[in-house]
GROMACS .gro file of C-alpha atoms in nm:
model
  248
    1MET     CA    1  -2.791   2.208   1.016
    2LYS     CA    2  -2.547   2.345   1.274
    3LYS     CA    3  -2.368   2.083   1.486
    4THR     CA    4  -2.405   2.158   1.857
    5GLY     CA    5  -2.083   2.181   2.055
    6LEU     CA    6  -1.865   2.216   1.745
    7GLY     CA    7  -1.605   2.483   1.692
    8VAL     CA    8  -1.408   2.531   1.370
    9VAL     CA    9  -1.053   2.667   1.352
   10ILE     CA   10  -0.941   2.776   1.005
   11LEU     CA   11  -0.567   2.820   0.953
   12ALA     CA   12  -0.510   3.123   0.730
   13ALA     CA   13  -0.196   3.294   0.856
   14GLY     CA   14   0.055   3.190   0.588
   15LYS     CA   15   0.224   3.412   0.335
   16GLY     CA   16   0.186   3.187   0.032
   17THR     CA   17   0.520   3.290  -0.119
   18ARG     CA   18   0.485   3.046  -0.409
   19MET     CA   19   0.189   3.248  -0.538
   20LYS     CA   20   0.443   3.520  -0.630
   21SER     CA   21   0.206   3.793  -0.521
   22ASP     CA   22   0.179   4.049  -0.240
   23LEU     CA   23  -0.181   3.939  -0.182
   24PRO     CA   24  -0.231   3.696   0.109
   25LYS     CA   25  -0.266   3.347  -0.034
   26VAL     CA   26  -0.618   3.286   0.100
   27LEU     CA   27  -0.745   3.602  -0.075
   28HIS     CA   28  -0.653   3.479  -0.422
   29LYS     CA   29  -0.973   3.420  -0.612
   30VAL     CA   30  -1.127   3.100  -0.741
   31ASN     CA   31  -1.407   3.180  -0.985
   32ASN     CA   32  -1.413   3.542  -0.866
   33ARG     CA   33  -1.434   3.459  -0.493
   34PRO     CA   34  -1.146   3.463  -0.242
   35MET     CA   35  -1.063   3.100  -0.173
   36ILE     CA   36  -1.111   3.142   0.201
   37GLU     CA   37  -1.475   3.234   0.142
   38TYR     CA   38  -1.550   2.880   0.027
   39VAL     CA   39  -1.389   2.740   0.341
   40ALA     CA   40  -1.564   2.988   0.571
   41GLU     CA   41  -1.899   2.915   0.411
   42SER     CA   42  -1.871   2.543   0.490
   43ALA     CA   43  -1.745   2.618   0.841
   44VAL     CA   44  -2.029   2.857   0.924
   45ALA     CA   45  -2.285   2.605   0.795
   46LEU     CA   46  -2.145   2.354   1.044
   47ALA     CA   47  -2.069   2.568   1.348
   48GLY     CA   48  -2.258   2.896   1.313
   49GLU     CA   49  -2.068   3.177   1.486
   50SER     CA   50  -1.823   2.933   1.651
   51VAL     CA   51  -1.573   2.977   1.368
   52TYR     CA   52  -1.223   3.107   1.445
   53ILE     CA   53  -0.990   3.214   1.166
   54VAL     CA   54  -0.620   3.224   1.251
   55VAL     CA   55  -0.465   3.518   1.067
   56GLY     CA   56  -0.107   3.639   1.047
   57HIS     CA   57   0.038   3.770   0.721
   58GLN     CA   58  -0.156   4.086   0.626
   59ALA     CA   59  -0.410   3.997   0.892
   60GLU     CA   60  -0.622   4.309   0.852
   61LYS     CA   61  -0.672   4.248   0.480
   62VAL     CA   62  -0.792   3.894   0.545
   63LYS     CA   63  -1.024   4.004   0.827
   64LYS     CA   64  -1.173   4.285   0.619
   65GLU     CA   65  -1.247   4.057   0.325
   66VAL     CA   66  -1.397   3.769   0.525
   67SER     CA   67  -1.605   4.000   0.745
   68ARG     CA   68  -1.791   4.129   0.441
   69ARG     CA   69  -1.991   3.805   0.436
   70PHE     CA   70  -1.933   3.614   0.756
   71ASN     CA   71  -1.968   3.675   1.129
   72VAL     CA   72  -1.663   3.489   1.256
   73LYS     CA   73  -1.392   3.542   1.517
   74TYR     CA   74  -1.023   3.603   1.454
   75VAL     CA   75  -0.704   3.482   1.618
   76LEU     CA   76  -0.367   3.646   1.553
   77GLN     CA   77  -0.065   3.418   1.504
   78GLU     CA   78   0.223   3.662   1.539
   79ASN     CA   79   0.502   3.413   1.471
   80LEU     CA   80   0.437   3.161   1.193
   81LEU     CA   81   0.572   2.854   1.373
   82GLY     CA   82   0.350   2.588   1.221
   83THR     CA   83   0.002   2.440   1.250
   84GLY     CA   84   0.043   2.331   1.611
   85ASP     CA   85   0.137   2.684   1.711
   86ALA     CA   86  -0.161   2.826   1.520
   87VAL     CA   87  -0.405   2.601   1.706
   88LYS     CA   88  -0.230   2.682   2.035
   89GLU     CA   89  -0.312   3.050   1.978
   90ALA     CA   90  -0.677   2.972   1.906
   91LEU     CA   91  -0.749   2.732   2.192
   92PRO     CA   92  -0.786   2.984   2.477
   93LEU     CA   93  -1.041   3.181   2.276
   94LEU     CA   94  -1.279   2.893   2.204
   95ASP     CA   95  -1.621   2.923   2.368
   96GLY     CA   96  -1.677   2.711   2.677
   97ASP     CA   97  -1.961   2.508   2.525
   98ILE     CA   98  -1.738   2.373   2.246
   99ASN     CA   99  -1.644   2.006   2.297
  100ARG     CA  100  -1.526   1.913   1.947
  101VAL     CA  101  -1.291   2.114   1.729
  102LEU     CA  102  -1.268   2.088   1.352
  103VAL     CA  103  -0.933   2.219   1.224
  104MET     CA  104  -0.904   2.301   0.855
  105CYS     CA  105  -0.697   2.512   0.618
  106GLY     CA  106  -0.799   2.833   0.445
  107ASP     CA  107  -0.646   2.730   0.112
  108VAL     CA  108  -0.870   2.429   0.040
  109PRO     CA  109  -1.164   2.593  -0.139
  110LEU     CA  110  -1.301   2.275  -0.299
  111ILE     CA  111  -1.386   2.108   0.032
  112ARG     CA  112  -1.758   2.046   0.069
  113GLU     CA  113  -1.975   2.065   0.377
  114LYS     CA  114  -2.096   1.709   0.316
  115THR     CA  115  -1.742   1.572   0.338
  116LEU     CA  116  -1.674   1.760   0.661
  117ARG     CA  117  -1.995   1.623   0.811
  118GLN     CA  118  -1.884   1.272   0.721
  119LEU     CA  119  -1.558   1.330   0.907
  120ILE     CA  120  -1.733   1.460   1.218
  121ASP     CA  121  -1.993   1.182   1.211
  122SER     CA  122  -1.721   0.917   1.184
  123HIS     CA  123  -1.528   1.077   1.470
  124GLU     CA  124  -1.835   1.060   1.693
  125ARG     CA  125  -1.950   0.713   1.582
  126ASP     CA  126  -1.610   0.554   1.638
  127ASN     CA  127  -1.550   0.734   1.971
  128ASN     CA  128  -1.215   0.863   1.848
  129THR     CA  129  -1.001   1.110   2.036
  130LEU     CA  130  -0.906   1.268   1.708
  131THR     CA  131  -0.978   1.183   1.345
  132VAL     CA  132  -0.791   1.293   1.036
  133LEU     CA  133  -0.937   1.326   0.689
  134ALA     CA  134  -0.714   1.149   0.437
  135ALA     CA  135  -0.707   1.122   0.060
  136GLN     CA  136  -0.565   0.864  -0.179
  137VAL     CA  137  -0.367   1.046  -0.448
  138ALA     CA  138  -0.162   0.945  -0.748
  139ASN     CA  139   0.118   1.190  -0.670
  140PRO     CA  140   0.175   1.241  -0.295
  141THR     CA  141   0.466   1.483  -0.336
  142GLY     CA  142   0.442   1.766  -0.085
  143TYR     CA  143   0.188   1.601   0.142
  144GLY     CA  144   0.228   1.443   0.483
  145ARG     CA  145   0.192   1.065   0.453
  146ILE     CA  146  -0.063   0.867   0.656
  147ILE     CA  147   0.120   0.570   0.810
  148LEU     CA  148  -0.099   0.270   0.902
  149ASP     CA  149  -0.013  -0.044   1.095
  150ASP     CA  150  -0.086  -0.399   0.976
  151ALA     CA  151  -0.441  -0.375   1.112
  152GLY     CA  152  -0.510  -0.055   0.916
  153ARG     CA  153  -0.493   0.174   1.219
  154ILE     CA  154  -0.323   0.510   1.187
  155THR     CA  155   0.005   0.533   1.376
  156CYS     CA  156   0.142   0.869   1.264
  157ILE     CA  157   0.159   1.131   0.992
  158ARG     CA  158   0.505   1.178   0.849
  159GLU     CA  159   0.577   1.515   0.691
  160GLU     CA  160   0.763   1.481   0.364
  161ALA     CA  161   1.074   1.661   0.488
  162ASP     CA  162   1.109   1.401   0.765
  163ALA     CA  163   0.998   1.091   0.571
  164ASP     CA  164   1.221   0.802   0.468
  165GLU     CA  165   1.202   0.650   0.120
  166TRP     CA  166   0.937   0.392   0.210
  167GLU     CA  167   0.719   0.654   0.377
  168LYS     CA  168   0.752   0.879   0.073
  169SER     CA  169   0.607   0.598  -0.142
  170VAL     CA  170   0.281   0.601   0.057
  171LYS     CA  171  -0.005   0.756  -0.142
  172LEU     CA  172  -0.256   0.799   0.142
  173VAL     CA  173  -0.201   1.159   0.247
  174ASN     CA  174  -0.302   1.407   0.512
  175THR     CA  175  -0.548   1.672   0.394
  176GLY     CA  176  -0.480   1.899   0.693
  177ILE     CA  177  -0.838   1.856   0.816
  178PHE     CA  178  -0.890   1.710   1.165
  179CYS     CA  179  -1.168   1.659   1.418
  180PHE     CA  180  -1.052   1.666   1.782
  181ASP     CA  181  -1.211   1.617   2.117
  182LYS     CA  182  -1.144   1.958   2.269
  183GLY     CA  183  -1.021   1.814   2.600
  184PHE     CA  184  -0.757   1.605   2.424
  185LEU     CA  185  -0.655   1.895   2.202
  186GLU     CA  186  -0.590   2.105   2.513
  187GLN     CA  187  -0.376   1.825   2.658
  188VAL     CA  188  -0.176   1.746   2.347
  189ILE     CA  189  -0.086   2.096   2.221
  190PRO     CA  190   0.171   2.158   2.499
  191MET     CA  191   0.329   1.817   2.421
  192ILE     CA  192   0.407   1.901   2.058
  193LYS     CA  193   0.772   1.985   2.004
  194SER     CA  194   0.953   2.148   1.711
  195GLU     CA  195   1.203   1.863   1.679
  196ASN     CA  196   1.192   1.829   1.300
  197LYS     CA  197   1.374   1.961   0.996
  198GLN     CA  198   1.139   2.257   0.962
  199LYS     CA  199   1.170   2.352   1.333
  200GLU     CA  200   0.794   2.396   1.340
  201TYR     CA  201   0.519   2.269   1.567
  202TYR     CA  202   0.328   2.012   1.362
  203LEU     CA  203  -0.033   1.953   1.461
  204THR     CA  204   0.009   1.615   1.291
  205ASP     CA  205   0.230   1.501   1.582
  206ALA     CA  206  -0.091   1.470   1.785
  207ILE     CA  207  -0.160   1.137   1.610
  208GLU     CA  208   0.156   0.971   1.739
  209ILE     CA  209   0.116   1.124   2.085
  210ALA     CA  210  -0.241   0.994   2.106
  211GLY     CA  211  -0.126   0.640   2.030
  212LYS     CA  212   0.146   0.655   2.293
  213LYS     CA  213  -0.103   0.783   2.551
  214GLY     CA  214  -0.344   0.498   2.482
  215ARG     CA  215  -0.598   0.726   2.315
  216LYS     CA  216  -0.778   0.646   1.992
  217PRO     CA  217  -0.682   0.828   1.673
  218GLY     CA  218  -0.877   0.749   1.358
  219VAL     CA  219  -0.865   0.815   0.987
  220VAL     CA  220  -1.141   0.869   0.729
  221LYS     CA  221  -1.064   0.849   0.357
  222ALA     CA  222  -1.238   1.112   0.146
  223ASP     CA  223  -1.453   0.992  -0.143
  224ASN     CA  224  -1.320   1.260  -0.378
  225ALA     CA  225  -0.952   1.350  -0.347
  226ASP     CA  226  -1.002   1.656  -0.570
  227GLU     CA  227  -1.185   1.829  -0.284
  228MET     CA  228  -0.871   1.820  -0.073
  229MET     CA  229  -0.646   2.007  -0.313
  230GLY     CA  230  -0.457   2.281  -0.133
  231ILE     CA  231  -0.363   2.582  -0.342
  232ASN     CA  232   0.000   2.690  -0.324
  233THR     CA  233   0.072   2.805  -0.680
  234CYS     CA  234  -0.096   2.996  -0.960
  235GLU     CA  235  -0.114   2.673  -1.161
  236GLN     CA  236  -0.311   2.506  -0.882
  237LEU     CA  237  -0.541   2.806  -0.870
  238ILE     CA  238  -0.628   2.755  -1.237
  239GLN     CA  239  -0.676   2.383  -1.179
  240ALA     CA  240  -0.911   2.451  -0.887
  241GLU     CA  241  -1.126   2.678  -1.102
  242LYS     CA  242  -1.166   2.402  -1.358
  243LEU     CA  243  -1.247   2.139  -1.095
  244LEU     CA  244  -1.499   2.359  -0.917
  245LYS     CA  245  -1.706   2.380  -1.235
  246THR     CA  246  -1.736   1.998  -1.236
  247PHE     CA  247  -1.875   1.977  -0.882
  248ASP     CA  248  -2.249   1.939  -0.832
   0.00000   0.00000   0.00000
């Protein structure tokens, strides 16, 4: 069932250089379907036509492929300056009746609609300003780490390039999937700065800003960490195909 007032922004502008292919990363196939199709399918089930895909690298190829099956909207990110910048480009185009925004990545084909609904339901139940979907993993290398305080409340997400040794040991990681109150998202996006080693605008900085502004960020841990696997290499593509066959 479609969730009223929900918009979904799918980030799909990256080049995916580690795939060692001219094909846009999100068009690489998992069990004979472009990986972004799995993500779009879950998004459309949740938000109907209020789905916005941020495209950049080979944008027309991505749009052509997705439009074969789905009636969605597209946002062009001309300069690939990070997740915060991608959402900034999408925000002005969101329909006026949207009051919650689900942000997700186009390279996470194993994510299931049920898990996304759990995130949104938790966000609403706990009256959070924003809620991040986290996963407990054995090897957190490459992921942003979820940093909690002594009471178990999320304080920030530390990207690996900026993390100290203790933070790198944390195995609760960011999946890149968030639920935001739209009003807060509009307020926080201009506050995000590119003051990090990557010189990018990290959407994850919204967590720390929310805390400093007295707002309520939250975190939900996914039941199945395998769903959250992002695909950045050909090896991960093969692994995703094997995992998908085990899902019910």
